[in-house]
mmCIF file of C-alpha atoms in Angstrom:
data_model
loop_
_atom_site.group_PDB
_atom_site.id
_atom_site.type_symbol
_atom_site.label_atom_id
_atom_site.label_comp_id
_atom_site.label_asym_id
_atom_site.label_seq_id
_atom_site.Cartn_x
_atom_site.Cartn_y
_atom_site.Cartn_z
ATOM 1 C CA MET K 1 73.436 146.615 80.317
ATOM 2 C CA GLY K 2 75.249 147.278 77.040
ATOM 3 C CA ARG K 3 78.642 147.426 78.768
ATOM 4 C CA ALA K 4 77.970 144.138 80.616
ATOM 5 C CA LEU K 5 76.926 142.474 77.355
ATOM 6 C CA ALA K 6 80.073 143.721 75.623
ATOM 7 C CA THR K 7 82.254 142.415 78.471
ATOM 8 C CA LEU K 8 80.472 139.054 78.396
ATOM 9 C CA THR K 9 80.853 138.851 74.613
ATOM 10 C CA LEU K 10 84.600 139.577 74.841
ATOM 11 C CA ALA K 11 85.038 137.009 77.593
ATOM 12 C CA LEU K 12 83.117 134.414 75.592
ATOM 13 C CA ALA K 13 85.130 135.155 72.462
ATOM 14 C CA ALA K 14 88.384 134.781 74.396
ATOM 15 C CA ALA K 15 87.224 131.491 75.895
ATOM 16 C CA LEU K 16 86.183 130.112 72.524
ATOM 17 C CA ALA K 17 89.470 131.147 70.962
ATOM 18 C CA GLY K 18 91.267 129.023 73.543
ATOM 19 C CA CYS K 19 89.153 125.946 72.830
ATOM 20 C CA GLY K 20 90.246 125.365 69.285
ATOM 21 C CA GLY K 21 93.477 123.595 70.109
ATOM 22 C CA GLU K 22 95.041 125.280 67.090
ATOM 23 C CA ASP K 23 97.441 127.438 69.091
ATOM 24 C CA LYS K 24 100.796 125.725 69.306
ATOM 25 C CA LEU K 25 103.165 126.710 72.027
ATOM 26 C CA SER K 26 106.256 128.711 71.236
ATOM 27 C CA VAL K 27 109.571 126.932 71.746
ATOM 28 C CA ASP K 28 110.130 128.769 75.041
ATOM 29 C CA GLU K 29 106.570 128.116 76.278
ATOM 30 C CA TYR K 30 106.806 124.442 75.368
ATOM 31 C CA ARG K 31 110.148 124.006 77.107
ATOM 32 C CA ALA K 32 108.943 125.867 80.207
ATOM 33 C CA GLN K 33 105.848 123.675 80.462
ATOM 34 C CA LEU K 34 107.902 120.536 79.888
ATOM 35 C CA ARG K 35 110.336 121.580 82.634
ATOM 36 C CA THR K 36 107.415 122.057 85.022
ATOM 37 C CA ILE K 37 106.031 118.620 84.163
ATOM 38 C CA CYS K 38 109.457 117.009 84.624
ATOM 39 C CA LYS K 39 110.037 118.680 87.997
ATOM 40 C CA ASP K 40 106.636 117.513 89.195
ATOM 41 C CA ALA K 41 107.300 113.961 87.962
ATOM 42 C CA GLU K 42 110.675 113.915 89.685
ATOM 43 C CA ARG K 43 109.115 115.129 92.944
ATOM 44 C CA ARG K 44 106.379 112.494 92.709
ATOM 45 C CA SER K 45 108.877 109.722 91.869
ATOM 46 C CA GLU K 46 111.053 110.675 94.817
ATOM 47 C CA GLY K 47 107.955 110.392 97.002
ATOM 48 C CA VAL K 48 107.463 106.744 96.078
ATOM 49 C CA ARG K 49 108.920 104.741 98.929
ATOM 50 C CA GLN K 50 111.208 101.892 98.010
ATOM 51 C CA PRO K 51 110.225 98.418 99.120
ATOM 52 C CA THR K 52 111.580 97.226 102.433
ATOM 53 C CA ARG K 53 111.357 93.595 101.345
ATOM 54 C CA ALA K 54 112.685 91.931 98.194
ATOM 55 C CA THR K 55 109.531 89.926 97.572
ATOM 56 C CA PRO K 56 107.930 89.825 94.129
ATOM 57 C CA GLU K 57 104.810 91.491 95.553
ATOM 58 C CA ALA K 58 106.681 94.352 97.229
ATOM 59 C CA ILE K 59 108.786 95.074 94.143
ATOM 60 C CA ALA K 60 105.754 94.820 91.839
ATOM 61 C CA ASP K 61 103.910 97.301 94.074
ATOM 62 C CA TYR K 62 106.869 99.700 94.023
ATOM 63 C CA LEU K 63 107.204 99.488 90.229
ATOM 64 C CA THR K 64 103.447 99.945 89.832
ATOM 65 C CA ARG K 65 103.537 103.170 91.825
ATOM 66 C CA LEU K 66 106.483 104.468 89.771
ATOM 67 C CA ARG K 67 104.736 103.411 86.555
ATOM 68 C CA ASP K 68 101.627 105.316 87.636
ATOM 69 C CA VAL K 69 103.686 108.490 88.090
ATOM 70 C CA ASN K 70 105.123 107.951 84.613
ATOM 71 C CA ALA K 71 101.665 107.370 83.136
ATOM 72 C CA ARG K 72 100.382 110.674 84.567
ATOM 73 C CA THR K 73 103.471 112.424 83.228
ATOM 74 C CA ILE K 74 102.952 110.961 79.752
ATOM 75 C CA GLU K 75 99.333 112.132 79.785
ATOM 76 C CA ARG K 76 100.412 115.659 80.665
ATOM 77 C CA VAL K 77 103.080 115.727 77.944
ATOM 78 C CA GLU K 78 100.595 114.353 75.403
ATOM 79 C CA ARG K 79 98.403 117.404 76.020
ATOM 80 C CA LEU K 80 101.217 119.802 75.089
ATOM 81 C CA GLU K 81 101.120 121.266 71.601
ATOM 82 C CA PRO K 82 104.793 121.447 70.636
ATOM 83 C CA PRO K 83 106.004 123.894 68.022
ATOM 84 C CA ASP K 84 106.558 122.320 64.623
ATOM 85 C CA GLU K 85 110.347 122.279 64.971
ATOM 86 C CA LEU K 86 110.107 120.173 68.149
ATOM 87 C CA LYS K 87 107.223 117.894 67.133
ATOM 88 C CA GLY K 88 109.459 115.011 66.006
ATOM 89 C CA ALA K 89 111.515 114.977 69.203
ATOM 90 C CA HIS K 90 108.323 115.392 71.264
ATOM 91 C CA ASP K 91 106.785 112.354 69.564
ATOM 92 C CA ARG K 92 109.991 110.321 69.975
ATOM 93 C CA ALA K 93 110.120 111.136 73.698
ATOM 94 C CA LEU K 94 106.512 110.070 74.143
ATOM 95 C CA GLU K 95 107.038 106.859 72.170
ATOM 96 C CA ALA K 96 110.148 105.940 74.157
ATOM 97 C CA ASN K 97 108.317 106.563 77.425
ATOM 98 C CA ARG K 98 105.328 104.515 76.305
ATOM 99 C CA ASP K 99 107.678 101.717 75.260
ATOM 100 C CA GLY K 100 109.384 101.846 78.651
ATOM 101 C CA ARG K 101 106.026 101.776 80.420
ATOM 102 C CA GLU K 102 105.055 98.634 78.454
ATOM 103 C CA LYS K 103 108.321 96.970 79.456
ATOM 104 C CA VAL K 104 107.754 97.879 83.101
ATOM 105 C CA ASP K 105 104.230 96.451 82.826
ATOM 106 C CA GLN K 106 105.762 93.162 81.619
ATOM 107 C CA VAL K 107 108.138 93.133 84.588
ATOM 108 C CA ILE K 108 105.256 93.826 86.978
ATOM 109 C CA ASP K 109 103.232 90.999 85.418
ATOM 110 C CA GLU K 110 106.136 88.573 85.761
ATOM 111 C CA LEU K 111 106.648 89.544 89.396
ATOM 112 C CA LYS K 112 102.948 89.210 90.161
ATOM 113 C CA ALA K 113 103.077 85.747 88.607
ATOM 114 C CA GLY K 114 105.726 84.834 91.199
ATOM 115 C CA GLY K 115 108.865 85.464 89.180
ATOM 116 C CA GLU K 116 112.101 85.665 91.124
ATOM 117 C CA PRO K 117 112.842 89.417 91.389
ATOM 118 C CA ALA K 118 116.586 89.293 90.694
ATOM 119 C CA LYS K 119 116.073 87.216 87.543
ATOM 120 C CA VAL K 120 113.071 89.195 86.271
ATOM 121 C CA LEU K 121 114.858 92.513 86.750
ATOM 122 C CA SER K 122 118.106 91.196 85.285
ATOM 123 C CA ASP K 123 116.309 89.844 82.210
ATOM 124 C CA ALA K 124 114.558 93.187 81.637
ATOM 125 C CA ARG K 125 117.544 95.433 82.322
ATOM 126 C CA ASP K 126 118.818 95.814 78.737
ATOM 127 C CA GLU K 127 115.399 96.603 77.268
ATOM 128 C CA LEU K 128 114.609 99.079 80.055
ATOM 129 C CA GLN K 129 117.975 100.791 79.619
ATOM 130 C CA GLU K 130 117.398 101.017 75.866
ATOM 131 C CA SER K 131 114.000 102.675 76.363
ATOM 132 C CA SER K 132 115.445 105.034 78.952
ATOM 133 C CA ALA K 133 118.316 106.027 76.655
ATOM 134 C CA ALA K 134 115.898 106.716 73.775
ATOM 135 C CA ALA K 135 113.733 108.892 76.022
ATOM 136 C CA LYS K 136 116.795 110.798 77.247
ATOM 137 C CA ARG K 137 118.012 111.453 73.684
ATOM 138 C CA ALA K 138 114.604 112.749 72.607
ATOM 139 C CA THR K 139 114.287 114.919 75.709
ATOM 140 C CA ARG K 140 117.678 116.453 74.996
ATOM 141 C CA ASP K 141 116.559 117.019 71.376
ATOM 142 C CA VAL K 142 113.645 119.160 72.575
ATOM 143 C CA GLY K 143 116.142 121.283 74.476
ATOM 144 C CA VAL K 144 115.240 120.271 78.022
ATOM 145 C CA PRO K 145 118.192 118.111 79.096
ATOM 146 C CA GLU K 146 117.299 118.459 82.763
ATOM 147 C CA CYS K 147 114.262 116.257 82.056
ATOM 148 C CA ALA K 148 116.597 113.452 81.008
ATOM 149 C CA SER K 149 117.968 112.856 84.488
#
């Protein structure tokens, strides 16, 4: 009984130690986890089938599915605890991705309202490219350039 209680106490102590959220990842751990998240996001994005029609509805649906992959990715990255030296770049990457998601939401809304796809996408191109470039710079700054593709 004493040995079982000691084992239970150690297991409980280990579990509680992991709940504090105080343990930041090392640089290598952070980068490894970020690479895993990026690979999963890329796989999921590649699985989103492109529209077969150029209607506002079909394009809005396609962009919504891509946006949903991005939203899940952002949530996963938000849960990472970056080391102090990468915190700024981590936050910049998240902010750029959130900004891009908001811009995509605007495009989706315009398409759902019946906007002509070529015009809506053309009008949004510069802002979307700017957000994408900011996210790529921040991702490179955290030392995971393969996530910037």
